[in-house]
């Protein structure tokens, strides 16, 4: 196993005249919790979209587990072991909470027609196993009791947790969380912190997390990368990165102290 | 109460419905109504497929009369011009229609939402024009005559009663196959695509392949429905496979309940029979029929089955809460 589960080399992504990512380099260490911070519009979500294959970069390459996967389409990236959640929630709204997680769990399926039209005992067993795994993941995010609710009826914070459970279902090597705490109350946020730690500790997934809430980032991250205008302006140990004058400037538009960043966590 | 719930949601394959279907001809003595029933059964086959595509996979097709026509004409051509038996023409018409569905679906399913619907209208119209103008094969505007009745172990299935008993087992088999498909993991993937296509892709679902699969299945079912129509009526007119008919298939599913297993069945029944009953209003027939559709869509956006199911589930929930 290489030390870096993910290596990004010189990625550039342009939208017409706008350069959303410019010659971006980044390494994500196996087994780490790696946070990406940066002001609005700095290219964080675009970065996720490039590594998960939604956008093909104009330049550069994405190396995942030692393999060049640049330009691989999203469903294949998912099957290779890259799970993600979305900044704007993208749940299967009319399906139940349980079914949402089952979709993640069946990510490897080839959907042979014959297998799916006739319910053999073998299929029943497979479905049962799938359900048991789903129950476990739902218990992990605290949604077991709501398993039969329709996904869009969940409160906002729980919808985010459901997205996390669904992404964990594909059993990814790395899980990408795009602002998972957005819209959560302080109680939910502190529970989220524990859960993200366990995603790494219990489920052995590497975590790449975009987050504006600096308190959360400081409690979780082993490494922080700060983006601004599509480039990395600082990367490394959280304590050092948050004191970096370029980071402080990018975040607040003024030169301030680390304390100020924490205070101004709402963007 | 639990029993009624099982019947309505059809959680367990319900033998009662099969018994009802088999005994209908003993109750309904009118040949005319039996003939309508046969149409209903054929349309159920077609709309079960269209509901899979539109209701469960979220891809709206307004061109399925085209596939219905292709199936009907392929079957007519194979049995009349090539002299093949119904039992060969019937499956082949489905397979050929499915193959044409594959050729058409591959490019047009890349389109999204309204663009796909408009393209499907085009496909339906092109099919109709081919049926009218490819005179050598289809006999053009004068229609295809003399399509033989199926022969089952020496018995010609040549009246409505016999045809009814040919259709019933076919409908039952297709109903159960389609429903177990919907309940399977493939069915879950279809619904995931309907609800949030992008997220489905990120969950490892090959969205393009699954959409195509749904499209091919619905084409196949439209094809065999067309074949059954051809051998029942013995005559085909290219004008009957029109845009209006494509729309009416969708209306049936919408009125019954789009994306509900029972939706197409209820919808086909209701719309087919309502149209006949409204004959009583003479020249107001179509106005009242239209009014009924508008009222259903306005007050029951989930269709008749969908709305009643919702009310029923709410009542059950309240009962359970009271019991606690
Ligand atoms: N599909 C797109 N087409 C055109 N421009 C885009 C597209 N996606 C993103 N952009 C632009 O790229 C830039 C980076 O956007 P991105 O969403 O990656 O920022 P972000 O760091 O995630 O911001 P936020 O913190 O608000 O989520 C923005 O200027 C945005 O307008
Ligand atoms: Mg973003």
PDB file of N, CA, C and O in Angstrom, chain A residues 52 54 74-75 78-79 82 84 86 90-95 99 102-104 106-107 109-111 113 116-118 123 126-127 130-131 166-167 170, chain B residues 176-178 180-207 209-210 213 217 302:
ATOM      1  N   UNK A  52     -13.360  13.085  -8.236  1.00  0.00           N
ATOM      2  CA  UNK A  52     -14.348  12.002  -8.327  1.00  0.00           C
ATOM      3  C   UNK A  52     -14.768  11.747  -9.772  1.00  0.00           C
ATOM      4  O   UNK A  52     -15.602  10.884 -10.026  1.00  0.00           O
ATOM      5  N   UNK A  54     -16.272  13.828 -12.013  1.00  0.00           N
ATOM      6  CA  UNK A  54     -17.378  14.562 -12.626  1.00  0.00           C
ATOM      7  C   UNK A  54     -16.847  15.520 -13.692  1.00  0.00           C
ATOM      8  O   UNK A  54     -17.415  15.639 -14.777  1.00  0.00           O
ATOM      9  N   UNK A  74     -17.437   8.971 -12.868  1.00  0.00           N
ATOM     10  CA  UNK A  74     -17.783   8.851 -11.449  1.00  0.00           C
ATOM     11  C   UNK A  74     -18.170   7.450 -10.987  1.00  0.00           C
ATOM     12  O   UNK A  74     -17.736   7.012  -9.920  1.00  0.00           O
ATOM     13  N   UNK A  75     -18.981   6.720 -11.768  1.00  0.00           N
ATOM     14  CA  UNK A  75     -19.414   5.433 -11.219  1.00  0.00           C
ATOM     15  C   UNK A  75     -18.246   4.464 -11.104  1.00  0.00           C
ATOM     16  O   UNK A  75     -18.212   3.619 -10.206  1.00  0.00           O
ATOM     17  N   UNK A  78     -16.302   5.437  -8.006  1.00  0.00           N
ATOM     18  CA  UNK A  78     -16.977   4.918  -6.816  1.00  0.00           C
ATOM     19  C   UNK A  78     -16.610   3.455  -6.614  1.00  0.00           C
ATOM     20  O   UNK A  78     -16.314   3.011  -5.507  1.00  0.00           O
ATOM     21  N   UNK A  79     -16.604   2.694  -7.713  1.00  0.00           N
ATOM     22  CA  UNK A  79     -16.289   1.270  -7.603  1.00  0.00           C
ATOM     23  C   UNK A  79     -14.825   1.036  -7.235  1.00  0.00           C
ATOM     24  O   UNK A  79     -14.488   0.004  -6.662  1.00  0.00           O
ATOM     25  N   UNK A  82     -13.950   5.349  -4.016  1.00  0.00           N
ATOM     26  CA  UNK A  82     -13.997   6.753  -3.644  1.00  0.00           C
ATOM     27  C   UNK A  82     -15.453   7.119  -3.357  1.00  0.00           C
ATOM     28  O   UNK A  82     -16.291   7.090  -4.240  1.00  0.00           O
ATOM     29  N   UNK A  84     -18.380   9.834  -1.630  1.00  0.00           N
ATOM     30  CA  UNK A  84     -18.471  11.264  -1.364  1.00  0.00           C
ATOM     31  C   UNK A  84     -19.859  11.672  -0.905  1.00  0.00           C
ATOM     32  O   UNK A  84     -20.847  10.982  -1.118  1.00  0.00           O
ATOM     33  N   UNK A  86     -22.339  15.486  -0.690  1.00  0.00           N
ATOM     34  CA  UNK A  86     -22.498  16.690  -1.503  1.00  0.00           C
ATOM     35  C   UNK A  86     -22.809  17.905  -0.643  1.00  0.00           C
ATOM     36  O   UNK A  86     -23.520  17.801   0.351  1.00  0.00           O
ATOM     37  N   UNK A  90     -27.876  15.689  -2.019  1.00  0.00           N
ATOM     38  CA  UNK A  90     -28.371  14.929  -3.167  1.00  0.00           C
ATOM     39  C   UNK A  90     -28.844  13.546  -2.732  1.00  0.00           C
ATOM     40  O   UNK A  90     -28.303  12.541  -3.167  1.00  0.00           O
ATOM     41  N   UNK A  91     -29.835  13.519  -1.863  1.00  0.00           N
ATOM     42  CA  UNK A  91     -30.338  12.208  -1.453  1.00  0.00           C
ATOM     43  C   UNK A  91     -31.333  11.688  -2.481  1.00  0.00           C
ATOM     44  O   UNK A  91     -31.823  12.449  -3.320  1.00  0.00           O
ATOM     45  N   UNK A  92     -31.624  10.395  -2.410  1.00  0.00           N
ATOM     46  CA  UNK A  92     -32.713   9.839  -3.213  1.00  0.00           C
ATOM     47  C   UNK A  92     -33.994  10.147  -2.439  1.00  0.00           C
ATOM     48  O   UNK A  92     -34.401   9.398  -1.557  1.00  0.00           O
ATOM     49  N   UNK A  93     -34.610  11.253  -2.775  1.00  0.00           N
ATOM     50  CA  UNK A  93     -35.595  11.897  -1.906  1.00  0.00           C
ATOM     51  C   UNK A  93     -36.834  11.063  -1.621  1.00  0.00           C
ATOM     52  O   UNK A  93     -37.342  11.069  -0.517  1.00  0.00           O
ATOM     53  N   UNK A  94     -37.312  10.366  -2.655  1.00  0.00           N
ATOM     54  CA  UNK A  94     -38.565   9.623  -2.472  1.00  0.00           C
ATOM     55  C   UNK A  94     -38.333   8.225  -1.911  1.00  0.00           C
ATOM     56  O   UNK A  94     -39.270   7.490  -1.677  1.00  0.00           O
ATOM     57  N   UNK A  95     -37.079   7.866  -1.730  1.00  0.00           N
ATOM     58  CA  UNK A  95     -36.801   6.533  -1.220  1.00  0.00           C
ATOM     59  C   UNK A  95     -36.612   6.603   0.292  1.00  0.00           C
ATOM     60  O   UNK A  95     -36.359   7.667   0.842  1.00  0.00           O
ATOM     61  N   UNK A  99     -33.281   2.472   2.123  1.00  0.00           N
ATOM     62  CA  UNK A  99     -32.990   2.242   0.701  1.00  0.00           C
ATOM     63  C   UNK A  99     -31.822   3.106   0.218  1.00  0.00           C
ATOM     64  O   UNK A  99     -31.016   2.676  -0.608  1.00  0.00           O
ATOM     65  N   UNK A 102     -28.841   1.247   1.159  1.00  0.00           N
ATOM     66  CA  UNK A 102     -28.715   0.024   0.353  1.00  0.00           C
ATOM     67  C   UNK A 102     -28.102   0.328  -1.012  1.00  0.00           C
ATOM     68  O   UNK A 102     -27.304  -0.444  -1.532  1.00  0.00           O
ATOM     69  N   UNK A 103     -28.484   1.459  -1.590  1.00  0.00           N
ATOM     70  CA  UNK A 103     -27.917   1.849  -2.892  1.00  0.00           C
ATOM     71  C   UNK A 103     -26.397   1.945  -2.792  1.00  0.00           C
ATOM     72  O   UNK A 103     -25.677   1.470  -3.662  1.00  0.00           O
ATOM     73  N   UNK A 104     -25.915   2.539  -1.710  1.00  0.00           N
ATOM     74  CA  UNK A 104     -24.469   2.592  -1.529  1.00  0.00           C
ATOM     75  C   UNK A 104     -23.867   1.196  -1.418  1.00  0.00           C
ATOM     76  O   UNK A 104     -22.881   0.878  -2.056  1.00  0.00           O
ATOM     77  N   UNK A 106     -24.866  -1.615  -2.583  1.00  0.00           N
ATOM     78  CA  UNK A 106     -24.909  -2.483  -3.771  1.00  0.00           C
ATOM     79  C   UNK A 106     -24.067  -1.914  -4.911  1.00  0.00           C
ATOM     80  O   UNK A 106     -24.240  -2.292  -6.062  1.00  0.00           O
ATOM     81  N   UNK A 107     -23.132  -1.026  -4.570  1.00  0.00           N
ATOM     82  CA  UNK A 107     -22.407  -0.306  -5.618  1.00  0.00           C
ATOM     83  C   UNK A 107     -21.639  -1.206  -6.585  1.00  0.00           C
ATOM     84  O   UNK A 107     -21.362  -0.816  -7.704  1.00  0.00           O
ATOM     85  N   UNK A 109     -22.717  -4.015  -7.813  1.00  0.00           N
ATOM     86  CA  UNK A 109     -23.623  -4.895  -8.555  1.00  0.00           C
ATOM     87  C   UNK A 109     -23.539  -4.672 -10.064  1.00  0.00           C
ATOM     88  O   UNK A 109     -23.345  -3.569 -10.542  1.00  0.00           O
ATOM     89  N   UNK A 110     -23.689  -5.777 -10.791  1.00  0.00           N
ATOM     90  CA  UNK A 110     -23.676  -5.696 -12.255  1.00  0.00           C
ATOM     91  C   UNK A 110     -25.091  -5.658 -12.826  1.00  0.00           C
ATOM     92  O   UNK A 110     -25.284  -5.490 -14.026  1.00  0.00           O
ATOM     93  N   UNK A 111     -26.090  -5.871 -11.995  1.00  0.00           N
ATOM     94  CA  UNK A 111     -27.492  -5.811 -12.411  1.00  0.00           C
ATOM     95  C   UNK A 111     -27.809  -6.724 -13.586  1.00  0.00           C
ATOM     96  O   UNK A 111     -28.284  -6.275 -14.626  1.00  0.00           O
ATOM     97  N   UNK A 113     -30.060  -9.023 -15.544  1.00  0.00           N
ATOM     98  CA  UNK A 113     -31.521  -8.981 -15.583  1.00  0.00           C
ATOM     99  C   UNK A 113     -32.162 -10.218 -14.946  1.00  0.00           C
ATOM    100  O   UNK A 113     -33.076 -10.105 -14.133  1.00  0.00           O
ATOM    101  N   UNK A 116     -32.290 -10.333 -11.311  1.00  0.00           N
ATOM    102  CA  UNK A 116     -33.132  -9.331 -10.687  1.00  0.00           C
ATOM    103  C   UNK A 116     -34.615  -9.573 -10.901  1.00  0.00           C
ATOM    104  O   UNK A 116     -35.444  -8.927 -10.295  1.00  0.00           O
ATOM    105  N   UNK A 117     -34.945 -10.478 -11.832  1.00  0.00           N
ATOM    106  CA  UNK A 117     -36.368 -10.701 -12.091  1.00  0.00           C
ATOM    107  C   UNK A 117     -36.918 -11.848 -11.266  1.00  0.00           C
ATOM    108  O   UNK A 117     -38.112 -11.940 -11.061  1.00  0.00           O
ATOM    109  N   UNK A 118     -36.043 -12.743 -10.851  1.00  0.00           N
ATOM    110  CA  UNK A 118     -36.530 -13.881 -10.088  1.00  0.00           C
ATOM    111  C   UNK A 118     -35.821 -13.921  -8.739  1.00  0.00           C
ATOM    112  O   UNK A 118     -34.609 -13.858  -8.654  1.00  0.00           O
ATOM    113  N   UNK A 123     -30.596 -14.956  -3.734  1.00  0.00           N
ATOM    114  CA  UNK A 123     -30.802 -13.507  -3.765  1.00  0.00           C
ATOM    115  C   UNK A 123     -31.363 -13.016  -2.436  1.00  0.00           C
ATOM    116  O   UNK A 123     -31.010 -11.948  -1.957  1.00  0.00           O
ATOM    117  N   UNK A 126     -28.618 -12.693  -0.053  1.00  0.00           N
ATOM    118  CA  UNK A 126     -27.826 -11.514  -0.398  1.00  0.00           C
ATOM    119  C   UNK A 126     -28.516 -10.242   0.098  1.00  0.00           C
ATOM    120  O   UNK A 126     -27.892  -9.382   0.717  1.00  0.00           O
ATOM    121  N   UNK A 127     -29.829 -10.146  -0.143  1.00  0.00           N
ATOM    122  CA  UNK A 127     -30.579  -8.985   0.313  1.00  0.00           C
ATOM    123  C   UNK A 127     -30.522  -8.867   1.838  1.00  0.00           C
ATOM    124  O   UNK A 127     -30.406  -7.775   2.380  1.00  0.00           O
ATOM    125  N   UNK A 130     -27.248  -7.514   2.854  1.00  0.00           N
ATOM    126  CA  UNK A 130     -27.224  -6.085   2.522  1.00  0.00           C
ATOM    127  C   UNK A 130     -27.965  -5.284   3.596  1.00  0.00           C
ATOM    128  O   UNK A 130     -27.487  -4.257   4.070  1.00  0.00           O
ATOM    129  N   UNK A 131     -29.136  -5.788   3.988  1.00  0.00           N
ATOM    130  CA  UNK A 131     -29.931  -5.092   4.997  1.00  0.00           C
ATOM    131  C   UNK A 131     -29.178  -5.017   6.327  1.00  0.00           C
ATOM    132  O   UNK A 131     -29.192  -3.993   7.001  1.00  0.00           O
ATOM    133  N   UNK A 166     -24.601   6.646   3.428  1.00  0.00           N
ATOM    134  CA  UNK A 166     -24.732   6.133   2.065  1.00  0.00           C
ATOM    135  C   UNK A 166     -23.357   6.013   1.404  1.00  0.00           C
ATOM    136  O   UNK A 166     -23.035   5.003   0.785  1.00  0.00           O
ATOM    137  N   UNK A 167     -22.536   7.057   1.584  1.00  0.00           N
ATOM    138  CA  UNK A 167     -21.196   7.026   0.987  1.00  0.00           C
ATOM    139  C   UNK A 167     -20.330   5.949   1.632  1.00  0.00           C
ATOM    140  O   UNK A 167     -19.535   5.296   0.963  1.00  0.00           O
ATOM    141  N   UNK A 170     -20.522   2.234   0.149  1.00  0.00           N
ATOM    142  CA  UNK A 170     -19.751   1.694  -0.980  1.00  0.00           C
ATOM    143  C   UNK A 170     -18.391   1.166  -0.515  1.00  0.00           C
ATOM    144  O   UNK A 170     -17.611   0.709  -1.327  1.00  0.00           O
TER     145      UNK A 170
ATOM    146  N   UNK B 176     -45.732 -10.242 -12.430  1.00  0.00           N
ATOM    147  CA  UNK B 176     -44.854 -10.690 -11.353  1.00  0.00           C
ATOM    148  C   UNK B 176     -43.376 -10.474 -11.677  1.00  0.00           C
ATOM    149  O   UNK B 176     -42.601 -10.098 -10.810  1.00  0.00           O
ATOM    150  N   UNK B 177     -43.007 -10.662 -12.936  1.00  0.00           N
ATOM    151  CA  UNK B 177     -41.600 -10.435 -13.296  1.00  0.00           C
ATOM    152  C   UNK B 177     -41.230  -8.960 -13.122  1.00  0.00           C
ATOM    153  O   UNK B 177     -40.189  -8.628 -12.552  1.00  0.00           O
ATOM    154  N   UNK B 178     -42.099  -8.081 -13.608  1.00  0.00           N
ATOM    155  CA  UNK B 178     -41.812  -6.647 -13.509  1.00  0.00           C
ATOM    156  C   UNK B 178     -41.745  -6.220 -12.042  1.00  0.00           C
ATOM    157  O   UNK B 178     -40.876  -5.460 -11.638  1.00  0.00           O
ATOM    158  N   UNK B 180     -41.053  -8.087  -9.405  1.00  0.00           N
ATOM    159  CA  UNK B 180     -39.870  -8.527  -8.668  1.00  0.00           C
ATOM    160  C   UNK B 180     -38.640  -7.775  -9.161  1.00  0.00           C
ATOM    161  O   UNK B 180     -37.711  -7.553  -8.394  1.00  0.00           O
ATOM    162  N   UNK B 181     -38.676  -7.333 -10.415  1.00  0.00           N
ATOM    163  CA  UNK B 181     -37.579  -6.471 -10.881  1.00  0.00           C
ATOM    164  C   UNK B 181     -37.567  -5.153 -10.098  1.00  0.00           C
ATOM    165  O   UNK B 181     -36.516  -4.691  -9.652  1.00  0.00           O
ATOM    166  N   UNK B 182     -38.757  -4.584  -9.899  1.00  0.00           N
ATOM    167  CA  UNK B 182     -38.839  -3.309  -9.174  1.00  0.00           C
ATOM    168  C   UNK B 182     -38.378  -3.469  -7.724  1.00  0.00           C
ATOM    169  O   UNK B 182     -37.754  -2.582  -7.158  1.00  0.00           O
ATOM    170  N   UNK B 183     -38.667  -4.646  -7.140  1.00  0.00           N
ATOM    171  CA  UNK B 183     -38.260  -4.879  -5.749  1.00  0.00           C
ATOM    172  C   UNK B 183     -36.796  -5.261  -5.611  1.00  0.00           C
ATOM    173  O   UNK B 183     -36.268  -5.296  -4.510  1.00  0.00           O
ATOM    174  N   UNK B 184     -36.155  -5.579  -6.724  1.00  0.00           N
ATOM    175  CA  UNK B 184     -34.777  -6.052  -6.648  1.00  0.00           C
ATOM    176  C   UNK B 184     -33.812  -4.878  -6.526  1.00  0.00           C
ATOM    177  O   UNK B 184     -34.218  -3.718  -6.522  1.00  0.00           O
ATOM    178  N   UNK B 185     -32.532  -5.208  -6.477  1.00  0.00           N
ATOM    179  CA  UNK B 185     -31.564  -4.112  -6.369  1.00  0.00           C
ATOM    180  C   UNK B 185     -31.534  -3.299  -7.666  1.00  0.00           C
ATOM    181  O   UNK B 185     -31.264  -2.100  -7.636  1.00  0.00           O
ATOM    182  N   UNK B 186     -31.869  -3.918  -8.788  1.00  0.00           N
ATOM    183  CA  UNK B 186     -31.952  -3.146 -10.027  1.00  0.00           C
ATOM    184  C   UNK B 186     -33.084  -2.123  -9.929  1.00  0.00           C
ATOM    185  O   UNK B 186     -32.945  -0.978 -10.336  1.00  0.00           O
ATOM    186  N   UNK B 187     -34.198  -2.539  -9.346  1.00  0.00           N
ATOM    187  CA  UNK B 187     -35.324  -1.629  -9.159  1.00  0.00           C
ATOM    188  C   UNK B 187     -34.935  -0.455  -8.278  1.00  0.00           C
ATOM    189  O   UNK B 187     -35.313   0.688  -8.533  1.00  0.00           O
ATOM    190  N   UNK B 188     -34.173  -0.756  -7.248  1.00  0.00           N
ATOM    191  CA  UNK B 188     -33.682   0.321  -6.375  1.00  0.00           C
ATOM    192  C   UNK B 188     -32.805   1.271  -7.165  1.00  0.00           C
ATOM    193  O   UNK B 188     -32.904   2.490  -7.017  1.00  0.00           O
ATOM    194  N   UNK B 189     -31.957   0.713  -8.031  1.00  0.00           N
ATOM    195  CA  UNK B 189     -31.078   1.570  -8.837  1.00  0.00           C
ATOM    196  C   UNK B 189     -31.915   2.443  -9.780  1.00  0.00           C
ATOM    197  O   UNK B 189     -31.615   3.624  -9.952  1.00  0.00           O
ATOM    198  N   UNK B 190     -32.966   1.869 -10.368  1.00  0.00           N
ATOM    199  CA  UNK B 190     -33.843   2.663 -11.245  1.00  0.00           C
ATOM    200  C   UNK B 190     -34.413   3.858 -10.478  1.00  0.00           C
ATOM    201  O   UNK B 190     -34.403   4.987 -10.955  1.00  0.00           O
ATOM    202  N   UNK B 191     -34.914   3.591  -9.281  1.00  0.00           N
ATOM    203  CA  UNK B 191     -35.531   4.672  -8.510  1.00  0.00           C
ATOM    204  C   UNK B 191     -34.500   5.699  -8.065  1.00  0.00           C
ATOM    205  O   UNK B 191     -34.788   6.888  -7.984  1.00  0.00           O
ATOM    206  N   UNK B 192     -33.299   5.219  -7.798  1.00  0.00           N
ATOM    207  CA  UNK B 192     -32.230   6.157  -7.427  1.00  0.00           C
ATOM    208  C   UNK B 192     -31.955   7.108  -8.593  1.00  0.00           C
ATOM    209  O   UNK B 192     -31.802   8.319  -8.401  1.00  0.00           O
ATOM    210  N   UNK B 193     -31.938   6.571  -9.805  1.00  0.00           N
ATOM    211  CA  UNK B 193     -31.705   7.409 -10.981  1.00  0.00           C
ATOM    212  C   UNK B 193     -32.838   8.418 -11.130  1.00  0.00           C
ATOM    213  O   UNK B 193     -32.618   9.587 -11.425  1.00  0.00           O
ATOM    214  N   UNK B 194     -34.065   7.953 -10.904  1.00  0.00           N
ATOM    215  CA  UNK B 194     -35.219   8.847 -11.000  1.00  0.00           C
ATOM    216  C   UNK B 194     -35.093   9.998  -9.991  1.00  0.00           C
ATOM    217  O   UNK B 194     -35.314  11.152 -10.325  1.00  0.00           O
ATOM    218  N   UNK B 195     -34.688   9.671  -8.761  1.00  0.00           N
ATOM    219  CA  UNK B 195     -34.673  10.679  -7.704  1.00  0.00           C
ATOM    220  C   UNK B 195     -33.495  11.633  -7.828  1.00  0.00           C
ATOM    221  O   UNK B 195     -33.627  12.830  -7.572  1.00  0.00           O
ATOM    222  N   UNK B 196     -32.325  11.126  -8.141  1.00  0.00           N
ATOM    223  CA  UNK B 196     -31.136  11.986  -8.164  1.00  0.00           C
ATOM    224  C   UNK B 196     -30.064  11.313  -9.004  1.00  0.00           C
ATOM    225  O   UNK B 196     -29.248  10.545  -8.500  1.00  0.00           O
ATOM    226  N   UNK B 197     -30.116  11.650 -10.270  1.00  0.00           N
ATOM    227  CA  UNK B 197     -29.252  10.958 -11.224  1.00  0.00           C
ATOM    228  C   UNK B 197     -27.764  11.083 -10.877  1.00  0.00           C
ATOM    229  O   UNK B 197     -27.011  10.105 -10.921  1.00  0.00           O
ATOM    230  N   UNK B 198     -27.330  12.300 -10.535  1.00  0.00           N
ATOM    231  CA  UNK B 198     -25.906  12.520 -10.270  1.00  0.00           C
ATOM    232  C   UNK B 198     -25.441  11.694  -9.081  1.00  0.00           C
ATOM    233  O   UNK B 198     -24.417  11.013  -9.138  1.00  0.00           O
ATOM    234  N   UNK B 199     -26.241  11.717  -8.004  1.00  0.00           N
ATOM    235  CA  UNK B 199     -25.845  10.941  -6.830  1.00  0.00           C
ATOM    236  C   UNK B 199     -25.780   9.457  -7.164  1.00  0.00           C
ATOM    237  O   UNK B 199     -24.886   8.751  -6.703  1.00  0.00           O
ATOM    238  N   UNK B 200     -26.706   8.982  -7.997  1.00  0.00           N
ATOM    239  CA  UNK B 200     -26.698   7.567  -8.376  1.00  0.00           C
ATOM    240  C   UNK B 200     -25.377   7.206  -9.048  1.00  0.00           C
ATOM    241  O   UNK B 200     -24.776   6.173  -8.758  1.00  0.00           O
ATOM    242  N   UNK B 201     -24.936   8.064  -9.913  1.00  0.00           N
ATOM    243  CA  UNK B 201     -23.664   7.839 -10.616  1.00  0.00           C
ATOM    244  C   UNK B 201     -22.506   7.730  -9.596  1.00  0.00           C
ATOM    245  O   UNK B 201     -21.659   6.853  -9.714  1.00  0.00           O
ATOM    246  N   UNK B 202     -22.521   8.596  -8.594  1.00  0.00           N
ATOM    247  CA  UNK B 202     -21.452   8.580  -7.588  1.00  0.00           C
ATOM    248  C   UNK B 202     -21.558   7.399  -6.633  1.00  0.00           C
ATOM    249  O   UNK B 202     -20.672   7.169  -5.829  1.00  0.00           O
ATOM    250  N   UNK B 203     -22.676   6.683  -6.683  1.00  0.00           N
ATOM    251  CA  UNK B 203     -22.825   5.492  -5.843  1.00  0.00           C
ATOM    252  C   UNK B 203     -22.478   4.228  -6.632  1.00  0.00           C
ATOM    253  O   UNK B 203     -22.857   3.123  -6.264  1.00  0.00           O
ATOM    254  N   UNK B 204     -21.810   4.406  -7.759  1.00  0.00           N
ATOM    255  CA  UNK B 204     -21.352   3.235  -8.504  1.00  0.00           C
ATOM    256  C   UNK B 204     -22.348   2.692  -9.521  1.00  0.00           C
ATOM    257  O   UNK B 204     -22.135   1.624 -10.072  1.00  0.00           O
ATOM    258  N   UNK B 205     -23.454   3.418  -9.732  1.00  0.00           N
ATOM    259  CA  UNK B 205     -24.436   2.934 -10.705  1.00  0.00           C
ATOM    260  C   UNK B 205     -24.076   3.457 -12.096  1.00  0.00           C
ATOM    261  O   UNK B 205     -23.879   4.656 -12.283  1.00  0.00           O
ATOM    262  N   UNK B 206     -23.982   2.551 -13.054  1.00  0.00           N
ATOM    263  CA  UNK B 206     -23.752   2.946 -14.437  1.00  0.00           C
ATOM    264  C   UNK B 206     -25.081   3.457 -14.991  1.00  0.00           C
ATOM    265  O   UNK B 206     -25.891   2.702 -15.533  1.00  0.00           O
ATOM    266  N   UNK B 207     -25.304   4.752 -14.809  1.00  0.00           N
ATOM    267  CA  UNK B 207     -26.622   5.334 -15.075  1.00  0.00           C
ATOM    268  C   UNK B 207     -27.046   5.119 -16.527  1.00  0.00           C
ATOM    269  O   UNK B 207     -28.182   4.725 -16.806  1.00  0.00           O
ATOM    270  N   UNK B 209     -26.242   2.799 -18.604  1.00  0.00           N
ATOM    271  CA  UNK B 209     -26.601   1.395 -18.851  1.00  0.00           C
ATOM    272  C   UNK B 209     -27.962   1.057 -18.244  1.00  0.00           C
ATOM    273  O   UNK B 209     -28.783   0.377 -18.873  1.00  0.00           O
ATOM    274  N   UNK B 210     -28.209   1.558 -17.033  1.00  0.00           N
ATOM    275  CA  UNK B 210     -29.469   1.236 -16.375  1.00  0.00           C
ATOM    276  C   UNK B 210     -30.653   1.888 -17.077  1.00  0.00           C
ATOM    277  O   UNK B 210     -31.721   1.304 -17.191  1.00  0.00           O
ATOM    278  N   UNK B 213     -31.351  -0.162 -20.062  1.00  0.00           N
ATOM    279  CA  UNK B 213     -31.995  -1.420 -19.679  1.00  0.00           C
ATOM    280  C   UNK B 213     -33.498  -1.194 -19.487  1.00  0.00           C
ATOM    281  O   UNK B 213     -34.322  -1.958 -19.991  1.00  0.00           O
ATOM    282  N   UNK B 217     -36.487  -2.842 -21.819  1.00  0.00           N
ATOM    283  CA  UNK B 217     -37.576  -3.653 -21.251  1.00  0.00           C
ATOM    284  C   UNK B 217     -38.925  -3.059 -21.633  1.00  0.00           C
ATOM    285  O   UNK B 217     -39.841  -3.771 -22.043  1.00  0.00           O
ATOM    286  N   UNK B 302     -50.876  12.129  -7.049  1.00  0.00           N
ATOM    287  CA  UNK B 302     -50.199  10.832  -7.059  1.00  0.00           C
ATOM    288  C   UNK B 302     -51.038   9.772  -7.757  1.00  0.00           C
ATOM    289  O   UNK B 302     -50.735   8.585  -7.671  1.00  0.00           O
TER     290      UNK B 302
END
